[in-house]
Coordinates of C-alpha atoms in Angstrom, one line a residue:
X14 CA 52.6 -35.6 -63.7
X15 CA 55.4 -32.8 -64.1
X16 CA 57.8 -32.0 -61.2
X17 CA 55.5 -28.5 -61.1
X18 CA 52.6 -30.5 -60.6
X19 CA 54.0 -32.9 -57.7
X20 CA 55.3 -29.4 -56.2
X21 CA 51.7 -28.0 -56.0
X22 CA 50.2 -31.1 -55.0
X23 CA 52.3 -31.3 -52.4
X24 CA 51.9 -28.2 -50.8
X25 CA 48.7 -28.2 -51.3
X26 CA 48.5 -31.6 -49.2
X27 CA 50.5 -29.6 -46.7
X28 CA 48.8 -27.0 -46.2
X29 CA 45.4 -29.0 -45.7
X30 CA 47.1 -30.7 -42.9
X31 CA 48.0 -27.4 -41.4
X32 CA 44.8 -25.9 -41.4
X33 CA 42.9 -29.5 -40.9
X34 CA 45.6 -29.6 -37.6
X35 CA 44.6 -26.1 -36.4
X36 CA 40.7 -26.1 -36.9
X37 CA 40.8 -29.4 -34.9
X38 CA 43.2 -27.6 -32.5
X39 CA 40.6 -24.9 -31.6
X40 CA 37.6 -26.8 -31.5
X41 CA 39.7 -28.9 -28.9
X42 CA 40.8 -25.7 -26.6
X43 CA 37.1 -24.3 -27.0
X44 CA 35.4 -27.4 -26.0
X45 CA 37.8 -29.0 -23.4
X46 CA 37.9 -25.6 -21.8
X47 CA 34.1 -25.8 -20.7
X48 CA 34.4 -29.7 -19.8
X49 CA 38.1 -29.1 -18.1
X50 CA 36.9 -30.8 -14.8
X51 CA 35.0 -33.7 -16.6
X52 CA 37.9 -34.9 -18.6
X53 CA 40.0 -34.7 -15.1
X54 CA 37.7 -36.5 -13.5
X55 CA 37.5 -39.5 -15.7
X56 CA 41.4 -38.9 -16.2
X57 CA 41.7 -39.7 -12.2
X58 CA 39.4 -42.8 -13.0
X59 CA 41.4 -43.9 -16.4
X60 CA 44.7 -43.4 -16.3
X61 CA 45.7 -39.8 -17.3
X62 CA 44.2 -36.8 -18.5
X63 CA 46.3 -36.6 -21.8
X64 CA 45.3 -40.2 -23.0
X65 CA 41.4 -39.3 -21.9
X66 CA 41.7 -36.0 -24.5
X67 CA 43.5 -38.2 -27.3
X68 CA 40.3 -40.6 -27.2
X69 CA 37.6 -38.1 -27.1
X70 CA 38.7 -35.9 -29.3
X71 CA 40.6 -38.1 -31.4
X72 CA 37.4 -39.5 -32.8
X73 CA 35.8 -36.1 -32.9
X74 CA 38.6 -35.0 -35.3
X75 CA 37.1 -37.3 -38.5
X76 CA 33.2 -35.3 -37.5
X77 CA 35.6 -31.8 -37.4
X78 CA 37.1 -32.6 -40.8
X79 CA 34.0 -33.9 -42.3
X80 CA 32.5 -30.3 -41.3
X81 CA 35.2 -28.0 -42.8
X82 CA 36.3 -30.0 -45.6
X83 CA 34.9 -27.3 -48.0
X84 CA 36.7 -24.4 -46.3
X85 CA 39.7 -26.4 -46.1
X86 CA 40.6 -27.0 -49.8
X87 CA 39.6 -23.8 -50.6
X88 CA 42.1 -22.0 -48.2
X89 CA 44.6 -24.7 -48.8
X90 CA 44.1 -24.0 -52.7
X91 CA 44.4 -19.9 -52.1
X92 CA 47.5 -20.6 -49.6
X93 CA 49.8 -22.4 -51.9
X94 CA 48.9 -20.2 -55.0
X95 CA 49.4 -17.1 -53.0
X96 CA 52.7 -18.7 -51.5
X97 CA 53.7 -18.7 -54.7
X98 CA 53.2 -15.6 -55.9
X99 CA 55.0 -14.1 -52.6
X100 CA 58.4 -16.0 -53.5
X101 CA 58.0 -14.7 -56.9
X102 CA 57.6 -18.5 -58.3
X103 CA 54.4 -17.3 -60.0
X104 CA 55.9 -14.7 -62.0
X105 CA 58.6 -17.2 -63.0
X106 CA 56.1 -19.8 -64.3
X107 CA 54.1 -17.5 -66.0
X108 CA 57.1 -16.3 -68.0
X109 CA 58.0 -19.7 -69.1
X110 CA 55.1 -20.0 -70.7
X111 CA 52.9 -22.4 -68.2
X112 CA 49.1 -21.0 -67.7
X113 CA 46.6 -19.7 -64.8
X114 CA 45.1 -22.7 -65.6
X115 CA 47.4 -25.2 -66.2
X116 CA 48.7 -24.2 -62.6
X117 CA 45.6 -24.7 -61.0
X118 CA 45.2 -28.2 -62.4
X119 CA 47.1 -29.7 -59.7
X120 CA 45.2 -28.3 -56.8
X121 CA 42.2 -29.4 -58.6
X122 CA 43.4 -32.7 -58.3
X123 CA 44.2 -32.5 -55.2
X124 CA 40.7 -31.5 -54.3
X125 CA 38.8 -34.6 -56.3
X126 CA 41.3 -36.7 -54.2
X127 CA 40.4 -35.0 -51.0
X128 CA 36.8 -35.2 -51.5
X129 CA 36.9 -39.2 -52.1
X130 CA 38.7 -39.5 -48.6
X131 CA 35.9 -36.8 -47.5
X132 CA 33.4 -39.1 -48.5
X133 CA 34.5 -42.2 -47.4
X134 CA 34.9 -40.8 -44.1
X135 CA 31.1 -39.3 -43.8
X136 CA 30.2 -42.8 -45.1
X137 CA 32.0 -45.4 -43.4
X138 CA 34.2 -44.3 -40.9
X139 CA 32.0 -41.8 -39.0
X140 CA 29.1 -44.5 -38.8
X141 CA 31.9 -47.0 -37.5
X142 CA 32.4 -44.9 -34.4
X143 CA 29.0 -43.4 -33.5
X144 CA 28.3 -45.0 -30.9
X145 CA 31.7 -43.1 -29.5
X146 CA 30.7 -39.7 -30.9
X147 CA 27.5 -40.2 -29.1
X148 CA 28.9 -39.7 -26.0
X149 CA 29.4 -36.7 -24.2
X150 CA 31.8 -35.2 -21.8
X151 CA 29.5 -35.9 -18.9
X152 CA 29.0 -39.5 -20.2
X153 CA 32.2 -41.2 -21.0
X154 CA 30.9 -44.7 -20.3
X155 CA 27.7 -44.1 -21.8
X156 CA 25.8 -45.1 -18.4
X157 CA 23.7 -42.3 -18.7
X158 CA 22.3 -43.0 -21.9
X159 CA 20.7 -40.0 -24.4
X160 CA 17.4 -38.5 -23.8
X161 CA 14.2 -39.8 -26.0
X162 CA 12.9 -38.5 -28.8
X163 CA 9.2 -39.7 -28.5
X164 CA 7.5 -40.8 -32.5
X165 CA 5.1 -42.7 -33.6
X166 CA 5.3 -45.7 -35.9
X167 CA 3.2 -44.2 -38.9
X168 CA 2.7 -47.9 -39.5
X169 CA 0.8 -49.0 -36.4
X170 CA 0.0 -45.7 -34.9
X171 CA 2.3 -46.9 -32.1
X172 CA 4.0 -44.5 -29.9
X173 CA 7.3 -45.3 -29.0
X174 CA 8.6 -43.6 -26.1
X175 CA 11.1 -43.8 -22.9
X176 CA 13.4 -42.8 -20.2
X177 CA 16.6 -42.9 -22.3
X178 CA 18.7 -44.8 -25.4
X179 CA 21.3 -46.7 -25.2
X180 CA 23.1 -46.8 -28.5
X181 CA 26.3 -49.4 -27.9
X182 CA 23.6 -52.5 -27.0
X183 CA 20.3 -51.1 -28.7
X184 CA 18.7 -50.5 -25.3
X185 CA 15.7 -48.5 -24.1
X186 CA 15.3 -47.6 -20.2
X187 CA 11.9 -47.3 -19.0
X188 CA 10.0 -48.0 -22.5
X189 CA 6.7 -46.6 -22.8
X190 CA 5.0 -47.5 -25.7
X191 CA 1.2 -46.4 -26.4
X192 CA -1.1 -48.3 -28.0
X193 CA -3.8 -46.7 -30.7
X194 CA -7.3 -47.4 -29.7
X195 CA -7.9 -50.3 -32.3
X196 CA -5.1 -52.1 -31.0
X197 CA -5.5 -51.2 -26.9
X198 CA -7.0 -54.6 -26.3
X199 CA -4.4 -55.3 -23.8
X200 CA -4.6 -51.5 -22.3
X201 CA -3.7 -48.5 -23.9
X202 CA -0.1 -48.6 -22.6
X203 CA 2.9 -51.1 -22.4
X204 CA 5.7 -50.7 -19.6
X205 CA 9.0 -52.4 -18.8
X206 CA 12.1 -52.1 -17.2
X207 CA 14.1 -52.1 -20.5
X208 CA 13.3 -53.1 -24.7
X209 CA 16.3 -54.4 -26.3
X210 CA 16.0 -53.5 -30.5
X211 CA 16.7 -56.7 -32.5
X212 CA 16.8 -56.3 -36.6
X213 CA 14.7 -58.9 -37.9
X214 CA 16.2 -62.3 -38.5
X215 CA 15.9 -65.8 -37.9
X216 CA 16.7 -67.7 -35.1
X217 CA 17.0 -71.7 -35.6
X218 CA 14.6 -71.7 -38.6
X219 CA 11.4 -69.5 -37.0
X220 CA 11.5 -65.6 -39.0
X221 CA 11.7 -62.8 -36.3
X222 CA 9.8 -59.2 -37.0
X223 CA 12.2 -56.7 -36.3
X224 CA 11.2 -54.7 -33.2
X225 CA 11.5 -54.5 -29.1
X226 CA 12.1 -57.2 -27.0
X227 CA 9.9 -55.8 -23.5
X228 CA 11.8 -57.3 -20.3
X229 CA 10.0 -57.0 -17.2
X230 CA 7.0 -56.3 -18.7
X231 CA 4.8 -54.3 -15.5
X232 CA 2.1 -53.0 -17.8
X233 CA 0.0 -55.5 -18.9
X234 CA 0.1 -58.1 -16.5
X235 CA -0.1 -61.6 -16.8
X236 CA 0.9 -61.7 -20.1
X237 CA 0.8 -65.8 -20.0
X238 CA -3.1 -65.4 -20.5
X239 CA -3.2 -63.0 -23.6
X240 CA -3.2 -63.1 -27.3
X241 CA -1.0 -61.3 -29.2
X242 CA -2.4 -58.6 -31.2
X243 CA -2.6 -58.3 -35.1
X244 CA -3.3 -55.2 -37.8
X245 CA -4.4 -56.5 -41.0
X246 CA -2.2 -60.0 -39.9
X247 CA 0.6 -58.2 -39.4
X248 CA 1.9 -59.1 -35.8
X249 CA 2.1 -55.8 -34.0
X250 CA 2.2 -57.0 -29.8
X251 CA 3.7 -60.6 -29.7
X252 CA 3.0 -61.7 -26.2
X253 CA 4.3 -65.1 -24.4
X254 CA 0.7 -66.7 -24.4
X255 CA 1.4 -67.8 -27.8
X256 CA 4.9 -67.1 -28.6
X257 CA 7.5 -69.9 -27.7
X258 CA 10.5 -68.3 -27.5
X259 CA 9.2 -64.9 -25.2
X260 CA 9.5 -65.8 -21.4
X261 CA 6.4 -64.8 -19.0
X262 CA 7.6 -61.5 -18.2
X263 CA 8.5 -60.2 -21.9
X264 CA 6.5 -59.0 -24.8
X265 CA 7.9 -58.3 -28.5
X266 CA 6.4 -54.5 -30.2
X267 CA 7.1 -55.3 -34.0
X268 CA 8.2 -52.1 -35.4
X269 CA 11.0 -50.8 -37.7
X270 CA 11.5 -47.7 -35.6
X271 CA 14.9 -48.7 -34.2
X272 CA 16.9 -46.7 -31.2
X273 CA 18.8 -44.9 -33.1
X274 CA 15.8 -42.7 -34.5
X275 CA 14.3 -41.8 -31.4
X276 CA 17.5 -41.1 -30.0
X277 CA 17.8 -37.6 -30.5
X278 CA 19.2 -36.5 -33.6
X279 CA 22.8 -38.6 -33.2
X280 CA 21.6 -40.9 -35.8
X281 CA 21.2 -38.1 -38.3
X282 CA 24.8 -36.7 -37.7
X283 CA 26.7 -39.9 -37.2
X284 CA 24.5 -42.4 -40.1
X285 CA 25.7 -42.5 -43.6
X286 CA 23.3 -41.6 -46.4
X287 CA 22.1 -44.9 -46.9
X288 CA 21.2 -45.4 -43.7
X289 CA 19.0 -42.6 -43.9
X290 CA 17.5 -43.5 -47.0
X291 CA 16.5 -46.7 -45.8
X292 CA 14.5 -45.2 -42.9
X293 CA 13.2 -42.2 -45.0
X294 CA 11.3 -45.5 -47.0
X295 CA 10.4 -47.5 -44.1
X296 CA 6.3 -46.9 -43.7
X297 CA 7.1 -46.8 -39.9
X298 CA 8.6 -43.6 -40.0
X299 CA 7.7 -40.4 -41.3
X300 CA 10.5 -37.8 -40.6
X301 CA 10.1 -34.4 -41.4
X302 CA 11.9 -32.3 -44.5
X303 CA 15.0 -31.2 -42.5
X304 CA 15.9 -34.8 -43.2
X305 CA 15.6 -35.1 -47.0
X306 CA 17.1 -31.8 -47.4
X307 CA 20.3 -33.3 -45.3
X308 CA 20.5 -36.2 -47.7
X309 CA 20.2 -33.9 -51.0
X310 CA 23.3 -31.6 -49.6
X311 CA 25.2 -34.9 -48.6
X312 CA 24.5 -36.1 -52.2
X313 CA 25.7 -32.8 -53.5
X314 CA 28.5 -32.0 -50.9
X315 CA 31.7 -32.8 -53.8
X316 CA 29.9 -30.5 -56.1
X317 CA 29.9 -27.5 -53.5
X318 CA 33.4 -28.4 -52.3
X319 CA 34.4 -27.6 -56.5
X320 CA 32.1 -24.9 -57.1
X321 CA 33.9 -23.2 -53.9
X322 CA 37.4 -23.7 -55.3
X323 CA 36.7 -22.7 -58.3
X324 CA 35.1 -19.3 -56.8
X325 CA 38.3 -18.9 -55.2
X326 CA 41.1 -19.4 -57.5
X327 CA 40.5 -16.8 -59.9
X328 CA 40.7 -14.3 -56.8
X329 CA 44.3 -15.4 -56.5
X330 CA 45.3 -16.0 -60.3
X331 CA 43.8 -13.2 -61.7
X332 CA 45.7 -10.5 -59.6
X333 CA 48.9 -10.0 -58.6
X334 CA 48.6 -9.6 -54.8
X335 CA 51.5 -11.1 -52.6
X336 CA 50.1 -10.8 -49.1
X337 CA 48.8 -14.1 -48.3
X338 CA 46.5 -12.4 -45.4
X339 CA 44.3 -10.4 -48.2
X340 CA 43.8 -13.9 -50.1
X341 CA 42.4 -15.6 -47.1
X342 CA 40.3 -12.8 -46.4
X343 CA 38.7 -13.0 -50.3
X344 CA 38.4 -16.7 -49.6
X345 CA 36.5 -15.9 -46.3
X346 CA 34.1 -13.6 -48.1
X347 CA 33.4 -16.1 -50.9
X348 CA 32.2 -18.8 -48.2
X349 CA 30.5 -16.5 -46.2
X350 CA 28.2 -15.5 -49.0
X351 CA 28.4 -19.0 -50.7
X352 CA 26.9 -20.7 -47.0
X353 CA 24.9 -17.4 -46.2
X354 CA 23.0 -18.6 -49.3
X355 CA 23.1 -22.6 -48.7
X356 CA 21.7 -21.7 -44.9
X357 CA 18.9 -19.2 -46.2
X358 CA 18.1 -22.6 -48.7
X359 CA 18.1 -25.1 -46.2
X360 CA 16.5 -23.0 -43.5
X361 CA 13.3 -22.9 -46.6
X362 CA 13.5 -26.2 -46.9
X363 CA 13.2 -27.5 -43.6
X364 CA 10.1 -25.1 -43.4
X365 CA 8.4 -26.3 -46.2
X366 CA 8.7 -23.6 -48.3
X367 CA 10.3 -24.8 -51.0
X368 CA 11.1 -28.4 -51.6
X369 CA 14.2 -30.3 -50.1
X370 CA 15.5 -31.0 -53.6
X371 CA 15.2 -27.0 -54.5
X372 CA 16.9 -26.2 -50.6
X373 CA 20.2 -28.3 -52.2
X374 CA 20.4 -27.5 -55.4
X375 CA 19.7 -23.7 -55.7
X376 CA 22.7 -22.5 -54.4
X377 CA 24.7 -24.4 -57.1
X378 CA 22.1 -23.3 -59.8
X379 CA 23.0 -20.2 -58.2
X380 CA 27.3 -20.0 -57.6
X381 CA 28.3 -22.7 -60.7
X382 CA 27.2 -19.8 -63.1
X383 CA 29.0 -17.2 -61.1
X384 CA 32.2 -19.7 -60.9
X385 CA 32.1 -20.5 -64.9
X386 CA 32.4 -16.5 -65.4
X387 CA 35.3 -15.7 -63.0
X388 CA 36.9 -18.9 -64.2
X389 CA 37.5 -17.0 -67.6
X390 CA 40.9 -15.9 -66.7
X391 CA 42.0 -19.3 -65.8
X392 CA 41.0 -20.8 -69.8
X393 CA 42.8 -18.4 -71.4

């Protein structure tokens, strides 16, 4: 790599930072401003109002970045080429003989290695703290819990319901799970003070079905007398009467419907793609196409973040325009129209109007045509 190139790279890595440091900025102002008493109140409680923004928002900074990466590079691209056309640098380079193109190598560098750390962020990092990011302003502790997002097990015909999810231990308050009629041998509905979610696994030799551990099971009573109930010899209501390790006041619903999907949509924001994937083929759940178009644009995110840059670049290199203000407006109208389009595709999608594979990928079968063609001036 040429001292030109480290040059480039490095203020393109600068300017990232600066406009990473001042999206994050705003969305801090903008949000603390409406929760200003909340975050003094728990500030009171916690030892200082500073240290109480630094850990709330601090962790919301890696979900701010992973939502304006695109924009980011691109105007971090625009900035340092535009920069270097103000100090006349560009005019320089060009007469010694050193391309649009071999200029804009660099930044696109910079961008693959930017989109690695994008990744990895959306993919492990984000999922590491989601049961942090889960939490609002009005719930630091999480005591509170989310609200329920009632759905059925598609496997069972279960209905899995409650008052609210705990994320940090897997807990629902106030389960109430309703049975179909050809398994409502115990009643059609099962109540309890709390269901703790365990993955399936097995405890000192004996398999566990993953599923709900009932404590303080009201609703059916005395469980001690019952059978547990079976679909097809698949365990569906494991009851004490003939399971050894359940006490008399708990039951076990076998399902693969954990907390996280019927809290809300915080698993969908905070899960990485795998995640998803694995519950978009489990038979117990049937979410809707909102879902498998999210995954498609996840898969496909790197390829936007390029197609954007190189959409933008030419707009700088191929005129000579010093006023940095008129490049980041160009770059403002490129991803307006570029994510007017990718909203109009998604917003299909999720309607069923075309399918979630089509609600990704048109807008690149769309802009990487458009981008190849005013990338001309740059392979010359």
């Amino acid at each position: 790599m040429t001292l030109i190139d480290r040059y480039l790279l490095q203020n393109f890595i600068k300017s990232a930072l600066i406009f990473f440091v001042t999206f994050c900025g705003l969305f801090t102002v903008i949000d603390a401003f409406g929760n200003l008493e909340e975050f003094i109140n728990e500030g009171q409680r916690s030892g200082g109002f500073l240290a109480v923004l630094g850990k709330y928002y601090g962790v919301r900074s890696l979900v701010v970045f992973d939502r304006t990466s695109g924009v980011i590079m691109l105007v971090a691209a625009m900035f340092t080429l535009t920069s270097l056309e103000r100090h006349n640098e560009l005019t320089a380079l060009m007469a010694a003989g050193i391309s649009r193109g071999r200029l804009a190598k660099p930044l696109i560098i910079g961008v693959l290695l930017l989109t690695v750390v994008v990744v990895a962020n959306r993919e492990i990092v984000i999922p590491y703290f989601r049961d942090h990011l889960s939490m609002t302003a009005q719930d630091f502790s999480g005591s509170k819990g989310q609200p329920v997002t009632a759905r059925y097990d598609h496997e069972t015909n279960v209905y899995i319901s409650g008052r609210s999810a705990f994320l940090a231990d897997s807990r629902v308050m106030k389960p109430q799970f309703r049975m179909p009629n050809n398994l409502a041998r115990h009643g059609m509905q099962i109540s309890a003070a709390e269901a703790f979610y365990h993955k399936a696994q097995t405890v000192d030799g004996v398999p566990r079905p993953a599923g709900y551990l009932l404590q303080d099971v009201s609703q059916p009573t005395e469980l001690s007398s019952r059978e547990s109930i079976y679909l097809d010899e698949r365990p569906v209501l494991l009851v004490p009467g003939d399971t050894p390790w359940l006490e008399k006041d708990e039951c076990f619903l076998v399902t693969e419907v954990a907390v996280e999907q019927i809290a809300g949509k915080a698993w969908r924001k905070f899960a990485s793609t795998f995640e998803i994937i694995q519950a978009l083929r489990s038979p117990s759940t049937n979410f809707g196409p909102d879902v498998r178009v999210g995954v498609h644009s996840r898969i496909i995110a790197p390829l936007s973040d390029l197609t954007l840059l190189f959409l933008g670049l030419p707009l700088v290199l191929s005129r000579e325009s010093r006023n940095i203000f008129v490049a980041i407006g160009m770059c403002l109208g490129v991803v307006l129209g570029f994510f007017c389009v990718v909203i109009l595709c998604q917003w299909l999608g999720n309607n069923c109007l075309i399918t979630p594979a089509a609600a990704a990928w048109t807008p690149l079968a769309i802009f990487v045509p458009l981008a190849v063609l005013l990338s001309q001036p740059l392979r010359e």
